[in-house]
Coordinates of C-alpha atoms in Angstrom, one line a residue:
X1 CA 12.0 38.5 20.7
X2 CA 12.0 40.2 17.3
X3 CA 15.0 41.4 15.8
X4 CA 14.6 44.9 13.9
X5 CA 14.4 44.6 10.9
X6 CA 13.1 41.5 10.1
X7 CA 12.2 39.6 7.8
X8 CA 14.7 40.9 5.4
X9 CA 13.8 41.8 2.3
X10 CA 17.0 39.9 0.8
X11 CA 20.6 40.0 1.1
X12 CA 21.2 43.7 1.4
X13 CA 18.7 44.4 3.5
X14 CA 20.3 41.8 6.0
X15 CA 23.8 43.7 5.4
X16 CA 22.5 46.6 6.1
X17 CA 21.1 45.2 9.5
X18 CA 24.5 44.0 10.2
X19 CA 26.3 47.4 10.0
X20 CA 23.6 48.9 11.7
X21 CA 24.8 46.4 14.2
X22 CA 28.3 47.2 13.8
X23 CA 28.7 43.2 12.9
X24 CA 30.3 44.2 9.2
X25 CA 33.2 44.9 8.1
X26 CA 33.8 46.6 4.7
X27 CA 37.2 45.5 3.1
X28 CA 37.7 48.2 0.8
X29 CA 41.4 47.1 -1.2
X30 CA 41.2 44.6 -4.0
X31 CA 41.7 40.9 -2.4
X32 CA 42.3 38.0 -4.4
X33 CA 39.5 35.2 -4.5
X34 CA 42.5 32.4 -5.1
X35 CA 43.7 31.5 -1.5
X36 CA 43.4 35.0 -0.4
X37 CA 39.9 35.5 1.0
X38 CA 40.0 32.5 2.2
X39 CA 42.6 32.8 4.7
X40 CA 41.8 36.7 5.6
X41 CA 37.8 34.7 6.6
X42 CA 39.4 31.8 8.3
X43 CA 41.6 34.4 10.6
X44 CA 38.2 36.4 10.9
X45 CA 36.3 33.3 11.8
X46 CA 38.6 32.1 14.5
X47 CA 38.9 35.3 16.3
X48 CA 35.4 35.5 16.2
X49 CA 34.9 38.7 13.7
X50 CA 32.7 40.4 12.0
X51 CA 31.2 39.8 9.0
X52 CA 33.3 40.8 5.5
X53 CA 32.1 42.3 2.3
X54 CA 35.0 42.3 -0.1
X55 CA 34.2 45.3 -2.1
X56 CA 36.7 45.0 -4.8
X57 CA 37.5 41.3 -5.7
X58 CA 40.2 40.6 -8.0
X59 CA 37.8 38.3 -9.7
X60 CA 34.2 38.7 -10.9
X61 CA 31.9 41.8 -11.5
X62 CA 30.7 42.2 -8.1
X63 CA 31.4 42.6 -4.3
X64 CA 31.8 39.1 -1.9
X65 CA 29.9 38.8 1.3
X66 CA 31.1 36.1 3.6
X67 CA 30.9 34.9 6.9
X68 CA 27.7 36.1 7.4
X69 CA 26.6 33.3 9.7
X70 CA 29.8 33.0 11.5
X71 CA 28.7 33.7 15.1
X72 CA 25.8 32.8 17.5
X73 CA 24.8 35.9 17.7
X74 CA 24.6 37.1 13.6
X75 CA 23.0 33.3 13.1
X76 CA 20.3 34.8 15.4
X77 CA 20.2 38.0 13.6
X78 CA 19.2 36.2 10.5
X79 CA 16.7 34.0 11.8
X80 CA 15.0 37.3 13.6
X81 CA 15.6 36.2 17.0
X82 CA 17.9 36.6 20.0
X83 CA 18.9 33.2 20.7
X84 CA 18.5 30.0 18.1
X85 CA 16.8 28.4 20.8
X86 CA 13.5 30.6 20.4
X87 CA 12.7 29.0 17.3
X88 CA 12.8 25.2 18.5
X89 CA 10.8 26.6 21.6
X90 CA 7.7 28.0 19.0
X91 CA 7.8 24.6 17.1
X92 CA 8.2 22.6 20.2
X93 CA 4.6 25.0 21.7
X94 CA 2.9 24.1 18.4
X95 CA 3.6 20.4 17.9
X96 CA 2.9 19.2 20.8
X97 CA 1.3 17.0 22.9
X98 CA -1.2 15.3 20.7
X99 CA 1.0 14.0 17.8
X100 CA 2.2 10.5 17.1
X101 CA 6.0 9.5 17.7
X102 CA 8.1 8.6 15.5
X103 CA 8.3 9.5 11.8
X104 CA 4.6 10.7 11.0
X105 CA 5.0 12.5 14.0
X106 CA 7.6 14.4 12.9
X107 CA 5.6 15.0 9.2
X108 CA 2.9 15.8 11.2
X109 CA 4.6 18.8 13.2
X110 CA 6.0 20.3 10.7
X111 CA 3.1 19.7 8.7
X112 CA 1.1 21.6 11.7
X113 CA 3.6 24.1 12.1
X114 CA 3.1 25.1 8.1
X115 CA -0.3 24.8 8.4
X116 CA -1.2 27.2 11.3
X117 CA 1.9 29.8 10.6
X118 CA 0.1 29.8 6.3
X119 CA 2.7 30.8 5.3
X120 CA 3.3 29.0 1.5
X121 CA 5.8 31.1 -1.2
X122 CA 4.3 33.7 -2.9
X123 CA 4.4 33.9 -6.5
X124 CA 5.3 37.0 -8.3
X125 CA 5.1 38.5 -11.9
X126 CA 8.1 40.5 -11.5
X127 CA 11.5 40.1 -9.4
X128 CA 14.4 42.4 -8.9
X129 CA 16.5 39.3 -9.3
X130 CA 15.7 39.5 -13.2
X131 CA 16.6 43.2 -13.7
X132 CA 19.9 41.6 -15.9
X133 CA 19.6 38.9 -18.2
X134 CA 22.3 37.2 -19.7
X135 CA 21.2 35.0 -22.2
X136 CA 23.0 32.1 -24.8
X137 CA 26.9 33.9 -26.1
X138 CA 26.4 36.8 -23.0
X139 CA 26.8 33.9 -20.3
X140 CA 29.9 33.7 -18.3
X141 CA 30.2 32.3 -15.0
X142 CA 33.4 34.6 -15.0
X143 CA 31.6 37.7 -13.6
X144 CA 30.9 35.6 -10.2
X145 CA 34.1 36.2 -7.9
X146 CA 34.1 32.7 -7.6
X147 CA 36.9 31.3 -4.8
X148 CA 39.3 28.9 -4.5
X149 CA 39.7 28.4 -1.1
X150 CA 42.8 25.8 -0.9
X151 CA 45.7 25.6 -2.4
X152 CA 44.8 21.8 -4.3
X153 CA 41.6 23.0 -4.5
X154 CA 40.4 21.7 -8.2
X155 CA 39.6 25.4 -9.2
X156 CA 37.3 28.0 -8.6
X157 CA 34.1 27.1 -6.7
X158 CA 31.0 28.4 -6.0
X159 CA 30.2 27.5 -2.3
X160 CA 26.4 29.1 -1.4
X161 CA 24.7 28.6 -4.1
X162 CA 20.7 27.2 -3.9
X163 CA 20.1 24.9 -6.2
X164 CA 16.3 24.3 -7.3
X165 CA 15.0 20.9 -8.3
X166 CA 11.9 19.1 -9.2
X167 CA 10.8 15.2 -8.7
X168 CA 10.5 14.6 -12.9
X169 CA 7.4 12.3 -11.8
X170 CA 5.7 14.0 -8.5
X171 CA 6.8 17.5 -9.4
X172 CA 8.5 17.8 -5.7
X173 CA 10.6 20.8 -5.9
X174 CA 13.7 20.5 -3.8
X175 CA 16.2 22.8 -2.5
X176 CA 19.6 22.3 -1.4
X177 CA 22.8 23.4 -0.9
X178 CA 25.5 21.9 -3.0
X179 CA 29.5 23.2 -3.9
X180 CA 29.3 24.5 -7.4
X181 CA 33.0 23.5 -9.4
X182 CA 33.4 26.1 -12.7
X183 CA 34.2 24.0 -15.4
X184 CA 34.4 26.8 -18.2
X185 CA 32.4 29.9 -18.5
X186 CA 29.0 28.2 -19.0
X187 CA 29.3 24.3 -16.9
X188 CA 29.2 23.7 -13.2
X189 CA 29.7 20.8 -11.7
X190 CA 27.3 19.3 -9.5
X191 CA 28.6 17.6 -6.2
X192 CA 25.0 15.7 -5.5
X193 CA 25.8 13.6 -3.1
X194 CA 24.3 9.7 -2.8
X195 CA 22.1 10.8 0.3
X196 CA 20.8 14.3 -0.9
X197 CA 17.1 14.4 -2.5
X198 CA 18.9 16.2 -5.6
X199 CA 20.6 13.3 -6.7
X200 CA 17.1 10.9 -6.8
X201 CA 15.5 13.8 -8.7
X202 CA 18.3 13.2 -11.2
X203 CA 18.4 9.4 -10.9
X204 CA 14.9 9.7 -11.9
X205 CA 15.2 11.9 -14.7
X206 CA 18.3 9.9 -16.4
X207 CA 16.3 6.9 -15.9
X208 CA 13.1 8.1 -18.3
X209 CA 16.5 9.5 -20.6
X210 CA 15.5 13.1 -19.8
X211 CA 17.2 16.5 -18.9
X212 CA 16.9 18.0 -15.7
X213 CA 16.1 21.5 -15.1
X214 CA 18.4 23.2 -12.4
X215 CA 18.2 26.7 -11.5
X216 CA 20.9 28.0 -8.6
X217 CA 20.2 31.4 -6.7
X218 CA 23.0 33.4 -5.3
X219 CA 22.8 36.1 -2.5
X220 CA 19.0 35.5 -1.1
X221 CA 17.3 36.4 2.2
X222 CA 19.4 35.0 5.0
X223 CA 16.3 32.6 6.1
X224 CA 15.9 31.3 2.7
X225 CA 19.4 30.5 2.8
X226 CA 19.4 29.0 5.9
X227 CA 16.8 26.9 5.2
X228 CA 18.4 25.2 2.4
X229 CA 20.6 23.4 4.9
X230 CA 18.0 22.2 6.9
X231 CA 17.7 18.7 6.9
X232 CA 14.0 18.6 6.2
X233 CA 11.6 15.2 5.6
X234 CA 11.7 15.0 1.9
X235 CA 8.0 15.9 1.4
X236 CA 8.2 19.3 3.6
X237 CA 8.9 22.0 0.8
X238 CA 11.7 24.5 1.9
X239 CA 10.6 27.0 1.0
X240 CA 7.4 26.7 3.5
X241 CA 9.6 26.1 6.5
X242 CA 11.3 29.4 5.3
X243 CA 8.2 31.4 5.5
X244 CA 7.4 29.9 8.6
X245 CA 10.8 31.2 10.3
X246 CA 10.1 34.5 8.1
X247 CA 6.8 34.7 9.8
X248 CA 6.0 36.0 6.3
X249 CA 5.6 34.5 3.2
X250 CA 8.7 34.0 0.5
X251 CA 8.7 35.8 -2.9
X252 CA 9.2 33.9 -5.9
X253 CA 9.4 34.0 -9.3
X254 CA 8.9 32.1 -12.9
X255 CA 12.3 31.4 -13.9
X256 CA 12.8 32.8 -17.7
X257 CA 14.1 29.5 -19.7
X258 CA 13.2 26.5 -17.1
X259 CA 9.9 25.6 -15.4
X260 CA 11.1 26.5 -11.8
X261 CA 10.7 29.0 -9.5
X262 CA 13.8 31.0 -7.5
X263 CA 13.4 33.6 -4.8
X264 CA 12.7 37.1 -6.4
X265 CA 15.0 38.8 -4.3
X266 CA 18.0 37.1 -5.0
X267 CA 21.1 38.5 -6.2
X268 CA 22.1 36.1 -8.8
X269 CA 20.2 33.2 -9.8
X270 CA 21.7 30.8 -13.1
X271 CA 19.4 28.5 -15.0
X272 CA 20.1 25.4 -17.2
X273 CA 19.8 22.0 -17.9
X274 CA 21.4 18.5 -16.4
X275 CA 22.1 16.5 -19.4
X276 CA 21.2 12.5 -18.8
X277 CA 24.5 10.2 -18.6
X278 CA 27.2 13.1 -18.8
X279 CA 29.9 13.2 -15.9
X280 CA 32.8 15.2 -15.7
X281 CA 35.6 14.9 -12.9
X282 CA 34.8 17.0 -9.9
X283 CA 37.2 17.9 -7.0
X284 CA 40.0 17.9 -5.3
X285 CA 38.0 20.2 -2.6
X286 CA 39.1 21.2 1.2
X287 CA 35.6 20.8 2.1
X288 CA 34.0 21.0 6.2
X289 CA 35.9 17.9 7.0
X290 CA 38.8 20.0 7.2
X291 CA 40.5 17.0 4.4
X292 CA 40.7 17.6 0.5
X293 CA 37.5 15.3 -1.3
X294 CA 39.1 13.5 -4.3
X295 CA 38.0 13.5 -7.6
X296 CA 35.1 11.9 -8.8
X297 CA 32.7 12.2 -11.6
X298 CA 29.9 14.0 -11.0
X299 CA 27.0 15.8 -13.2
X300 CA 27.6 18.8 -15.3
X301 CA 25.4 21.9 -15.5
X302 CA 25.0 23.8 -19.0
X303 CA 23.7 27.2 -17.8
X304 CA 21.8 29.2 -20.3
X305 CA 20.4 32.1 -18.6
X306 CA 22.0 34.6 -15.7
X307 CA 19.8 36.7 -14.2
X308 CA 21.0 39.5 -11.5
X309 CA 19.8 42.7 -9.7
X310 CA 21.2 45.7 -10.8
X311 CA 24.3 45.8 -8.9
X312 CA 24.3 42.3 -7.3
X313 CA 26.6 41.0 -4.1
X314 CA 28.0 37.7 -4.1
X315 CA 27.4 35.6 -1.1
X316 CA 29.9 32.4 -0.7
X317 CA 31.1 30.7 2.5
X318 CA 34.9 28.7 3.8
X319 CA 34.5 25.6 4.5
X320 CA 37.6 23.6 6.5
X321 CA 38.7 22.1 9.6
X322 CA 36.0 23.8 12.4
X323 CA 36.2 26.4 13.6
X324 CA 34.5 28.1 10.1
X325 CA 31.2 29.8 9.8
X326 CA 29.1 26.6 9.1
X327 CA 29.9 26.5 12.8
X328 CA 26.7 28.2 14.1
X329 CA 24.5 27.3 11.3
X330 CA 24.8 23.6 12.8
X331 CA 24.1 25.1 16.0
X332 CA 21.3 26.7 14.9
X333 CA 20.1 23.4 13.3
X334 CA 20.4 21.3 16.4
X335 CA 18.2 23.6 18.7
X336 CA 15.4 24.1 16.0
X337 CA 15.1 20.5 15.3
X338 CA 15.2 19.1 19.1
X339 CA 11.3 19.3 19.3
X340 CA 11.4 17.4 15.8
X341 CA 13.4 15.2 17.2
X342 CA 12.4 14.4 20.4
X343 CA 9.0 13.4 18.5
X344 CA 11.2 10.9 16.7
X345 CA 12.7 10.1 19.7
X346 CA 11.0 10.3 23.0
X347 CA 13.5 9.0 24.9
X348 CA 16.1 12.4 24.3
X349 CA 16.2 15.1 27.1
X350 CA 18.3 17.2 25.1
X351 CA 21.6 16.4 22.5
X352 CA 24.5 18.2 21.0
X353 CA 26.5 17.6 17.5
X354 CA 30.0 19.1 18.8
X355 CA 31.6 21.2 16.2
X356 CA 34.7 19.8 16.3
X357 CA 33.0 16.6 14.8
X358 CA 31.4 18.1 12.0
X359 CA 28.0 17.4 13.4
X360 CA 27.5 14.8 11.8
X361 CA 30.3 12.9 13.3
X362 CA 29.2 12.8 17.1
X363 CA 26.2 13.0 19.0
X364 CA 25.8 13.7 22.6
X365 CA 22.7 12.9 23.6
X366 CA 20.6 12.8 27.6
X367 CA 18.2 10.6 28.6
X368 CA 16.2 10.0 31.7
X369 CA 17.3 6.2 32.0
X370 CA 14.0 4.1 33.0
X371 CA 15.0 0.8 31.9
X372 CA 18.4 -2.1 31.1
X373 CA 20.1 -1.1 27.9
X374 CA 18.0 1.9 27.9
X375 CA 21.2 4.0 26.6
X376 CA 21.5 1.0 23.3
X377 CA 17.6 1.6 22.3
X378 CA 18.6 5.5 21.9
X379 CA 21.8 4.7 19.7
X380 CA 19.8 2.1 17.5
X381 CA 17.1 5.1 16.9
X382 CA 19.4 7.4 16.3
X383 CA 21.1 5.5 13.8
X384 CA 17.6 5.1 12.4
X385 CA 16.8 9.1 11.8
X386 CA 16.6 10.4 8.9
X387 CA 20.4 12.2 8.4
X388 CA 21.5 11.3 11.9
X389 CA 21.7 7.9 10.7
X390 CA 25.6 9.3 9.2
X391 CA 26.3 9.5 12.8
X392 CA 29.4 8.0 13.7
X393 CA 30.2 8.0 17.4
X394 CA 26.9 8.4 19.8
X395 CA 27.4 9.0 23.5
X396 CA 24.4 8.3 25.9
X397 CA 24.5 10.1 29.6
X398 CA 22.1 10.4 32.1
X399 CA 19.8 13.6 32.2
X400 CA 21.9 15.7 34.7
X401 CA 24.4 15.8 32.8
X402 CA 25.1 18.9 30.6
X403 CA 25.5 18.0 27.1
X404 CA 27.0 20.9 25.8
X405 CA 29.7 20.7 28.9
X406 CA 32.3 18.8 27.0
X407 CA 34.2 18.6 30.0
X408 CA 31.1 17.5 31.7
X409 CA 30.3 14.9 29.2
X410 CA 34.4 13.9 28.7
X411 CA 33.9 13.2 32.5
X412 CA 31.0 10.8 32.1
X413 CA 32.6 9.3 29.3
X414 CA 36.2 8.6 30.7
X415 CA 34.5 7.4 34.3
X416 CA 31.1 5.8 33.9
X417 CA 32.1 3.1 31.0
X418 CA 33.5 -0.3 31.1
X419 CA 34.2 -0.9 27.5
X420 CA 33.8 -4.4 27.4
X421 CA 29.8 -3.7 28.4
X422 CA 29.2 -0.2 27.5
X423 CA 30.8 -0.1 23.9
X424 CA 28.5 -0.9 21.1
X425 CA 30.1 -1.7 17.7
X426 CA 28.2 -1.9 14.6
X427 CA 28.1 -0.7 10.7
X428 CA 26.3 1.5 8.4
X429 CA 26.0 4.6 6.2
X430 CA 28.6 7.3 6.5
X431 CA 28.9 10.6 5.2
X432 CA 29.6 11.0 1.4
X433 CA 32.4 12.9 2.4
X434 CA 34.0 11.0 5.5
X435 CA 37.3 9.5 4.7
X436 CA 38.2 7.4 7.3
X437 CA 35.8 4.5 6.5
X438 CA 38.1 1.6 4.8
X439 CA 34.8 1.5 1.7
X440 CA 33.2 4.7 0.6
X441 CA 29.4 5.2 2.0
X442 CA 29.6 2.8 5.1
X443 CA 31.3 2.0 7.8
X444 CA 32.1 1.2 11.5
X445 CA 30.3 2.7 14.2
X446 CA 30.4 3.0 17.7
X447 CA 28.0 3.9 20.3
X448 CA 29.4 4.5 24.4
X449 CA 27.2 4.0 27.3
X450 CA 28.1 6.9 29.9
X451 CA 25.3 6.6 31.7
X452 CA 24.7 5.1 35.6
X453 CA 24.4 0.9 35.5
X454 CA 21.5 -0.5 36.9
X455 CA 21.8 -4.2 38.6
X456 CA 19.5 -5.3 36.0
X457 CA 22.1 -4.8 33.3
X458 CA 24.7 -6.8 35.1
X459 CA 26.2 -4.4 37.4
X460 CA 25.9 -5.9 41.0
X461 CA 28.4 -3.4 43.0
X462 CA 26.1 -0.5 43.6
X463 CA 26.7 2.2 41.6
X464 CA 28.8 4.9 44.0
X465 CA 27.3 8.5 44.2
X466 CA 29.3 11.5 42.7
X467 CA 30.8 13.5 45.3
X468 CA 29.4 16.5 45.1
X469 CA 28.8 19.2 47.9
X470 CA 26.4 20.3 49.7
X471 CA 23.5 23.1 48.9
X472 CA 23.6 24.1 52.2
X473 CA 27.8 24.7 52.1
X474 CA 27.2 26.2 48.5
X475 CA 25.0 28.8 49.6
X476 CA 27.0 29.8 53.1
X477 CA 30.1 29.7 50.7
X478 CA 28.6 32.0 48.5
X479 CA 27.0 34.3 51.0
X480 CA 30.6 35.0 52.7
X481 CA 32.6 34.8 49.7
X482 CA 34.0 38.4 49.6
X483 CA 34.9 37.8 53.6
X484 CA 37.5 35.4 52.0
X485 CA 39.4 38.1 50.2
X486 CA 39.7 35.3 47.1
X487 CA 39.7 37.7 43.7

């Protein structure tokens, strides 16, 4: 079901569609981007508020809209739907049944999806984002309200802004979403991490001893921004999957002093250059793992160019120990990509990345168990997809089992496993950011078999049934339940 409005224009437009909504709030008194915001959103987040647009920052030339994402139901309002789970329904309609599995079939979907949906970016002469220009001397990150969101924070940081990159060899443009540290007025500090496409476009450039153009865009369409977090194939241009959630094609625009393109309504968009071999310490930074990131060296942006509309809004985000607003946005990600994955994967009746493990950290995943060791094939392809592969902790259960019933799943988990068969133990990549591993990048991992044993796997008692009652007493239960005078 459409949403009205949509597709937004850019940022404002989807503001407006909030208050329409009565899902914003206006803070009106100066607030202080040190500390400040931060804990006024983290209060809002938890209590499940509206979203905020600091009018008067302390810092910066411009308002601060935040926690625009930070429900189900405004992550829905931004993607043009009433429920996330639309979305994965159209793609799952359109990819299927004739693809391959695995890999190419997940190219292939999405490669359908674009395909049939036409809907590439659209290149523009002109862009409201380019109605300021800052150029050389007039540059100063300073007029961004930039926060600092913790108190050992490094300094200020710039938390949603879209960075734009190309493959120096293919031409590939990438976008991502990457913190942003302010190192002075006019230098940034780029927190690629070792898994993110960024970095090899700027592996590849140091390599050949060149440059590499960056350009970051504050403030865009809430699709486009979305879709900068979506943990795309490498060779599916984001930009394309945004115009396919759009159902219309994305604006963009020549940058003014690098040879990329940025959306044309964004708010703010900085341009510049990655010089090869220069590192600068980056971090401490209370990032979505709710710990502090230490400091490590990491490349340095020198922007030349700021471009803005006239009278831009900053967007930023909190990130911390869940609940925050990234919340729904990995929500959102896990029901548009279970078609994707289920191509992948054909074994998965449905999954869930429980907030409280950052996503990444666990996955709770169904299947309809056909065969011994079944539940071990799923963990070892898992572990094999794509970003999934960061997963930590993978529970199996069998398909009547609701994953997104912690208690349900807890259950399964608690009852259903002898650990001394159902535990598998084994190693590989972990998240950039995770620091429990003993080594940076890889670590132990652990995979729990909650489903029902089969005599084939070893288990010769006969698995019990669950004690459940009857339909027939369920339905004459509920038939006379107001006799029983039970409120």
């Amino acid at each position: 079901m459409a949403v009205r409005g949509f597709p937004y224009t850019g940022l404002k437009d989807f503001l407006a569609a909030l208050e329409r909504a009565g899902e914003l709030h206006r803070v009106t008194v100066p607030v202080d981007p040190t500390l400040e915001i931060s804990e006024v959103v983290t209060r809002t987040v938890a209590a499940r508020g509206p979203a905020l647009l600091f009018e008067r920052p302390t810092r910066g030339e411009m308002p601060l809209a935040i926690n625009l994402f930070g429900t189900k139901r405004r992550m829905a309002m931004a993607l043009g739907v009433e429920s996330v789970d639309e979305i994965g329904d159209r793609i799952g309609e359109l990819v299927r049944p004739e693809l391959p599995v695995g890999w190419s079939g997940i190219r292939e979907g999405l490669g359908k999806v674009m395909q049939l949906k036409s809907v590439p970016p659209k290149k523009v002469k002109t862009a409201p984002c380019q109605q300021v220009v800052y150029r050389d001397g007039d540059v100063d990150l300073g007029r961004l309200p930039g926060l600092q969101t913790w108190p050992d924070d490094g300094g200020i940081f710039h938390n949603y802004g879209l960075t734009h990159t190309k493959h120096p060899e293919t031409g590939k443009r990438n976008l991502g979403l990457y913190r942003l540290q302010q190192h002075s007025p006019t230098t940034l500090g780029m927190h690629w991490q070792i898994h993110k496409d960024s970095t090899a476009h700027h592996a590849v450039a140091e390599r050949r001893g060149e440059r590499l153009p960056v350009a970051i865009a504050f403030g865009c369409d809430p699709v486009v921004s979305y879709s900068a977090s979506a943990p795309l194939p490498g060779d599916i241009d984001e930009y394309l999957f945004a115009g396919f959630l759009r159902g219309e094609r994305v604006e963009m625009v020549d940058c003014l002093t690098v040879p990329l393109q940025v959306p044309a309504h964004a708010q703010v968009v900085l341009e510049g250059y990655v010089e090869p071999g220069e590192r600068l310490p980056e971090g401490p930074f209370g990032d979505h793992t709710g710990f502090y990131t230490p400091v490590e060296p990491f490349p340095v942006l020198h922007v030349q160019c700021m471009t803005t509309q006239r009278d831009p809004v900053y967007h930023s985000i909190v990130t911390s120990k869940p609940p925050q607003e990234d919340g729904p946005i990995g929500h959102a990600t896990e029901r548009i990509f279970l078609p994707l994955l289920k191509l992948l994967i054909p074994d998965i009746v449905d999954y869930s990345m429980p907030e409280a493990g950052v996503f990444h950290n666990c996955v709770v995943v169904s299947i309809r168990k056909r065969y011994p060791k079944h539940a071990q094939k799923v963990m070892s392809s898992i572990w094999g997809a794509h970003l999934l592969s960061l997963a930590k902790l993978i529970v199996v259960v069998d398909d009547d089992c609701d994953v997104h019933d912690y208690n349900e799943v807890a259950f399964r988990a608690f009852s259903n496993v002898d650990y001394d068969h159902d535990l598998l133990l084994t190693q590989g990549p972990v998240d950039h950011l995770d620091h429990a591993s003993y080594q940076q990048f890889w670590g132990g991992k652990a995979g729990v078999d909650a489903t029902r044993k089969l005599p084939t796997e070893g288990y010769t008692r006969g698995w019990p049934p669950e004690a459940v009652m009857s339909p027939e007493v369920r339905a004459l239960v509920d038939k006379r339940w107001k006799e029983y005078g039970i409120s």
